[in-house]
Amino acid sequence: MAPIKPHWAQPSHPDIQEVIINDAEFTTKSISKVTLPPWALFAKLDFPPCTQAAEPTYATVQYGRDKHLNLNSDLLYINHSCEPSLYFDMTAMTVTAGPKGVQTGEELTFFYPSTEWYMAQPFDCLCGKETCRGRISGARDMTSEHLGNAHLNVHIRQLLAEKYATELAIATPAVDTNVHVNGGGKHTNGLSSANGTGIDYAYLGVTDALAGAVAGSLRRGPTSRELSGEMGGDTSVY
Ligand SMILES: [Zn+2]
């Protein structure tokens, strides 16, 4: 992320973080001063220095469905990576080591879609990791395949479940129309009810099924086949 003028006393986290500013390239990154096992506490997100933000910006972190905070510290200078060394736990209001822990000298990174539902400025990730997703946006605009087995905050998981359920509820009547008008061509996945009014039934059923699928994706890894193939059929829009 591009350097921004800090309005806080620097360094804010001298024991755990070294901020490196590259003026020539307008880039900033952070290096870990500590080695921690997976999920160990790295830093707390206290209010203050954190403050509630009125709306999301490039300098905020989302901590609820409609809640965003300004970090107001050097923690702002933590870049995105598809294999992050840190995790922002916005329920516990902590920053922990990532799924593989963090090593002294390693760049401090986190997976931006793990906290952000929407990002005004998506970007191309250059993390170079084997699992790099390429284009990074808020979780709303990423495919279930690209979110993969990333560790996501509760508010992101809930919003994803609602998004998938809504898309399928919209897709279901389209399938029904297609069957009647064109005499088929698209499978219905059994979502249409016998009385022809099955939208509500389908919606409820699909909601539960997808909530389970989303939860499953967090445990098992990519489930794009489940989400867009078996459940959504060829009518889903991702
Ligand atoms: Zn990447």
CSV table of C-alpha atoms and ligand atoms in Angstrom, one decimal:
chain,number,residue,atom,x,y,z
A,1,MET,CA,0.0,0.0,0.0
A,2,ALA,CA,1.2,3.4,-0.8
A,3,PRO,CA,2.7,5.4,2.1
A,4,ILE,CA,0.3,7.7,3.9
A,5,LYS,CA,1.3,10.4,6.2
A,6,PRO,CA,1.2,8.9,9.7
A,7,HIS,CA,-0.7,11.0,12.3
A,8,TRP,CA,0.5,8.8,15.1
A,9,ALA,CA,3.8,8.5,17.0
A,10,GLN,CA,6.1,6.2,15.1
A,11,PRO,CA,7.1,3.5,15.5
A,12,SER,CA,3.8,2.3,17.1
A,13,HIS,CA,4.8,-1.3,17.5
A,14,PRO,CA,8.6,-1.2,17.8
A,15,ASP,CA,8.9,-4.6,19.5
A,16,ILE,CA,7.2,-6.6,16.8
A,17,GLN,CA,7.2,-4.6,13.5
A,18,GLU,CA,9.7,-2.8,11.3
A,19,VAL,CA,8.2,-0.5,8.7
A,20,ILE,CA,10.2,-0.2,5.5
A,21,ILE,CA,9.3,2.7,3.2
A,22,ASN,CA,10.4,2.7,-0.4
A,23,ASP,CA,10.0,6.3,-1.5
A,24,ALA,CA,11.1,5.6,-5.0
A,25,GLU,CA,8.4,3.1,-5.6
A,26,PHE,CA,5.7,4.6,-3.3
A,27,THR,CA,5.6,1.3,-1.5
A,28,THR,CA,5.7,0.4,2.2
A,29,LYS,CA,6.0,-3.0,3.8
A,30,SER,CA,6.5,-4.4,7.3
A,31,ILE,CA,8.9,-7.0,8.6
A,32,SER,CA,8.3,-9.1,11.6
A,33,LYS,CA,10.6,-8.8,14.6
A,34,VAL,CA,9.2,-11.9,16.2
A,35,THR,CA,8.7,-15.5,15.5
A,36,LEU,CA,5.3,-17.0,16.5
A,37,PRO,CA,3.5,-20.3,16.0
A,38,PRO,CA,0.2,-20.4,14.1
A,39,TRP,CA,-2.6,-18.2,15.5
A,40,ALA,CA,-0.4,-16.9,18.4
A,41,LEU,CA,-1.2,-13.3,19.5
A,42,PHE,CA,0.7,-10.7,17.5
A,43,ALA,CA,-1.0,-7.5,18.5
A,44,LYS,CA,-4.3,-6.3,20.0
A,45,LEU,CA,-6.6,-3.9,18.2
A,46,ASP,CA,-7.5,-1.5,21.0
A,47,PHE,CA,-9.8,1.6,20.9
A,48,PRO,CA,-7.8,3.9,21.0
A,49,PRO,CA,-5.7,4.0,18.9
A,50,CYS,CA,-8.3,2.4,16.7
A,51,THR,CA,-11.3,4.6,15.9
A,52,GLN,CA,-14.6,3.8,14.2
A,53,ALA,CA,-14.6,4.8,10.6
A,54,ALA,CA,-17.7,6.3,8.9
A,55,GLU,CA,-17.1,4.4,5.7
A,56,PRO,CA,-14.5,2.0,4.2
A,57,THR,CA,-11.3,3.5,2.8
A,58,TYR,CA,-8.0,2.1,1.8
A,59,ALA,CA,-6.9,2.8,5.4
A,60,THR,CA,-9.7,1.0,7.2
A,61,VAL,CA,-10.3,-2.6,8.3
A,62,GLN,CA,-13.8,-4.1,8.3
A,63,TYR,CA,-14.9,-5.6,11.6
A,64,GLY,CA,-18.6,-6.2,11.1
A,65,ARG,CA,-21.3,-6.2,8.6
A,66,ASP,CA,-21.3,-2.4,8.5
A,67,LYS,CA,-18.4,-1.5,10.7
A,68,HIS,CA,-15.0,-0.3,9.8
A,69,LEU,CA,-12.1,0.9,11.9
A,70,ASN,CA,-9.1,3.2,11.3
A,71,LEU,CA,-6.0,1.4,12.7
A,72,ASN,CA,-4.2,4.7,13.4
A,73,SER,CA,-0.9,2.8,13.8
A,74,ASP,CA,1.9,1.2,11.9
A,75,LEU,CA,-0.4,-1.9,11.5
A,76,LEU,CA,-1.7,0.0,8.5
A,77,TYR,CA,1.5,-0.8,6.7
A,78,ILE,CA,0.7,-4.5,6.4
A,79,ASN,CA,0.3,-5.6,2.8
A,80,HIS,CA,-1.9,-8.3,1.3
A,81,SER,CA,-0.6,-11.8,0.6
A,82,CYS,CA,-2.4,-14.9,-0.6
A,83,GLU,CA,-0.4,-16.8,1.9
A,84,PRO,CA,-0.4,-14.4,4.8
A,85,SER,CA,1.9,-14.4,7.8
A,86,LEU,CA,-0.8,-12.8,9.9
A,87,TYR,CA,-4.6,-13.0,10.5
A,88,PHE,CA,-6.8,-10.1,11.6
A,89,ASP,CA,-9.4,-11.6,13.9
A,90,MET,CA,-12.1,-8.9,13.9
A,91,THR,CA,-14.2,-10.8,16.5
A,92,ALA,CA,-11.5,-11.0,19.1
A,93,MET,CA,-10.0,-7.7,17.9
A,94,THR,CA,-6.6,-9.2,17.7
A,95,VAL,CA,-3.9,-9.7,15.1
A,96,THR,CA,-2.6,-13.3,15.2
A,97,ALA,CA,0.1,-15.2,13.4
A,98,GLY,CA,-1.3,-16.8,10.2
A,99,PRO,CA,-1.9,-20.5,9.5
A,100,LYS,CA,1.8,-21.2,9.1
A,101,GLY,CA,3.0,-18.9,11.9
A,102,VAL,CA,5.3,-16.0,11.3
A,103,GLN,CA,9.1,-15.9,11.3
A,104,THR,CA,11.5,-13.1,12.3
A,105,GLY,CA,12.5,-11.2,9.2
A,106,GLU,CA,9.4,-12.4,7.2
A,107,GLU,CA,7.1,-9.8,5.7
A,108,LEU,CA,4.0,-9.1,7.7
A,109,THR,CA,0.9,-9.7,5.5
A,110,PHE,CA,-2.7,-10.6,5.7
A,111,PHE,CA,-5.4,-11.8,3.3
A,112,TYR,CA,-7.4,-8.6,2.6
A,113,PRO,CA,-10.7,-10.4,1.6
A,114,SER,CA,-10.6,-12.1,5.0
A,115,THR,CA,-11.9,-8.8,6.5
A,116,GLU,CA,-13.1,-6.7,3.5
A,117,TRP,CA,-16.5,-7.4,1.8
A,118,TYR,CA,-16.1,-4.7,-0.7
A,119,MET,CA,-13.0,-2.9,-2.0
A,120,ALA,CA,-13.3,0.2,-4.1
A,121,GLN,CA,-9.9,-0.4,-5.7
A,122,PRO,CA,-9.2,-4.1,-6.6
A,123,PHE,CA,-5.6,-4.8,-7.4
A,124,ASP,CA,-3.4,-7.4,-9.0
A,125,CYS,CA,-1.6,-9.4,-6.4
A,126,LEU,CA,2.1,-9.8,-6.9
A,127,CYS,CA,2.7,-12.0,-3.9
A,128,GLY,CA,4.3,-14.7,-6.1
A,129,LYS,CA,2.9,-17.5,-4.0
A,130,GLU,CA,1.8,-20.8,-5.5
A,131,THR,CA,-1.8,-20.1,-4.4
A,132,CYS,CA,-1.8,-16.5,-5.6
A,133,ARG,CA,-5.4,-15.5,-6.6
A,134,GLY,CA,-4.3,-12.8,-9.0
A,135,ARG,CA,-6.9,-10.1,-8.9
A,136,ILE,CA,-7.7,-9.2,-5.4
A,137,SER,CA,-11.0,-7.5,-4.4
A,138,GLY,CA,-13.4,-7.6,-1.5
A,139,ALA,CA,-14.8,-11.1,-0.8
A,140,ARG,CA,-18.1,-10.0,-2.4
A,141,ASP,CA,-16.4,-9.9,-5.8
A,142,MET,CA,-14.2,-13.0,-5.6
A,143,THR,CA,-15.2,-16.5,-6.6
A,144,SER,CA,-15.7,-19.2,-4.0
A,145,GLU,CA,-12.8,-21.0,-5.8
A,146,HIS,CA,-10.5,-18.0,-5.3
A,147,LEU,CA,-11.5,-17.6,-1.7
A,148,GLY,CA,-10.7,-21.2,-1.4
A,149,ASN,CA,-9.7,-22.4,2.0
A,150,ALA,CA,-8.7,-19.0,3.3
A,151,HIS,CA,-9.5,-18.2,6.9
A,152,LEU,CA,-12.3,-15.7,6.7
A,153,ASN,CA,-13.9,-13.5,9.4
A,154,VAL,CA,-17.4,-14.3,10.7
A,155,HIS,CA,-18.9,-11.3,9.0
A,156,ILE,CA,-17.5,-12.3,5.7
A,157,ARG,CA,-18.7,-15.9,6.0
A,158,GLN,CA,-22.2,-14.7,6.9
A,159,LEU,CA,-22.3,-12.2,4.0
A,160,LEU,CA,-21.0,-14.9,1.6
A,161,ALA,CA,-23.7,-17.3,2.7
A,162,GLU,CA,-26.4,-14.6,2.1
A,163,LYS,CA,-24.9,-13.8,-1.3
A,164,TYR,CA,-24.9,-17.3,-2.6
A,165,ALA,CA,-28.5,-17.9,-1.3
A,166,THR,CA,-29.8,-14.7,-2.9
A,167,GLU,CA,-28.2,-15.5,-6.2
A,168,LEU,CA,-29.8,-18.9,-6.3
A,169,ALA,CA,-33.1,-17.6,-5.3
A,170,ILE,CA,-32.9,-15.2,-8.2
A,171,ALA,CA,-31.7,-18.0,-10.5
A,172,THR,CA,-34.4,-20.4,-9.6
A,173,PRO,CA,-37.4,-18.8,-11.3
A,174,ALA,CA,-35.2,-18.2,-14.4
A,175,VAL,CA,-34.7,-22.0,-14.6
A,176,ASP,CA,-38.4,-22.6,-14.3
A,177,THR,CA,-39.2,-20.1,-17.1
A,178,ASN,CA,-36.6,-21.7,-19.3
A,179,VAL,CA,-38.0,-25.1,-18.8
A,180,HIS,CA,-41.5,-24.0,-19.8
A,181,VAL,CA,-40.6,-21.8,-22.7
A,182,ASN,CA,-37.9,-23.7,-24.3
A,183,GLY,CA,-38.9,-27.1,-23.2
A,184,GLY,CA,-35.8,-27.7,-21.2
A,185,GLY,CA,-32.1,-27.4,-21.9
A,186,LYS,CA,-31.2,-26.5,-18.5
A,187,HIS,CA,-31.4,-28.7,-15.5
A,188,THR,CA,-33.4,-27.6,-12.6
A,189,ASN,CA,-31.4,-29.3,-9.8
A,190,GLY,CA,-34.8,-30.3,-8.4
A,191,LEU,CA,-35.4,-26.8,-7.1
A,192,SER,CA,-38.8,-26.4,-8.7
A,193,SER,CA,-41.6,-27.7,-6.7
A,194,ALA,CA,-44.5,-29.7,-8.0
A,195,ASN,CA,-47.0,-27.0,-7.5
A,196,GLY,CA,-45.0,-24.6,-9.7
A,197,THR,CA,-44.6,-22.1,-6.9
A,198,GLY,CA,-41.5,-23.5,-5.5
A,199,ILE,CA,-39.5,-20.3,-5.1
A,200,ASP,CA,-40.0,-20.0,-1.4
A,201,TYR,CA,-39.3,-23.6,-0.8
A,202,ALA,CA,-36.2,-23.5,-3.0
A,203,TYR,CA,-35.0,-20.3,-1.4
A,204,LEU,CA,-35.2,-21.8,2.1
A,205,GLY,CA,-33.7,-25.1,1.1
A,206,VAL,CA,-30.9,-23.5,-0.9
A,207,THR,CA,-30.2,-21.1,1.9
A,208,ASP,CA,-29.5,-24.0,4.3
A,209,ALA,CA,-27.6,-26.0,1.8
A,210,LEU,CA,-25.4,-23.1,0.8
A,211,ALA,CA,-24.7,-22.1,4.4
A,212,GLY,CA,-23.4,-25.6,4.9
A,213,ALA,CA,-21.4,-25.4,1.7
A,214,VAL,CA,-19.8,-22.2,2.7
A,215,ALA,CA,-19.0,-23.6,6.1
A,216,GLY,CA,-17.6,-26.6,4.4
A,217,SER,CA,-15.4,-24.6,2.1
A,218,LEU,CA,-13.8,-23.1,5.1
A,219,ARG,CA,-12.9,-26.5,6.4
A,220,ARG,CA,-12.1,-28.4,3.3
A,221,GLY,CA,-10.8,-26.0,0.7
A,222,PRO,CA,-12.2,-25.0,-2.7
A,223,THR,CA,-15.8,-26.1,-3.2
A,224,SER,CA,-16.5,-24.3,-6.5
A,225,ARG,CA,-17.9,-27.5,-7.9
A,226,GLU,CA,-20.4,-27.7,-5.0
A,227,LEU,CA,-21.3,-24.1,-5.1
A,228,SER,CA,-21.5,-23.3,-8.8
A,229,GLY,CA,-21.8,-26.8,-10.2
A,230,GLU,CA,-23.9,-29.1,-8.2
A,231,MET,CA,-26.0,-26.6,-6.3
A,232,GLY,CA,-26.2,-23.5,-8.5
A,233,GLY,CA,-26.2,-25.4,-11.8
A,234,ASP,CA,-25.5,-23.4,-14.9
A,235,THR,CA,-27.7,-20.6,-13.8
A,236,SER,CA,-25.5,-19.2,-11.1
A,237,VAL,CA,-23.6,-16.0,-11.8
A,238,TYR,CA,-20.1,-15.8,-10.4
B,1,ZN,ZN,-1.2,-13.3,-4.3
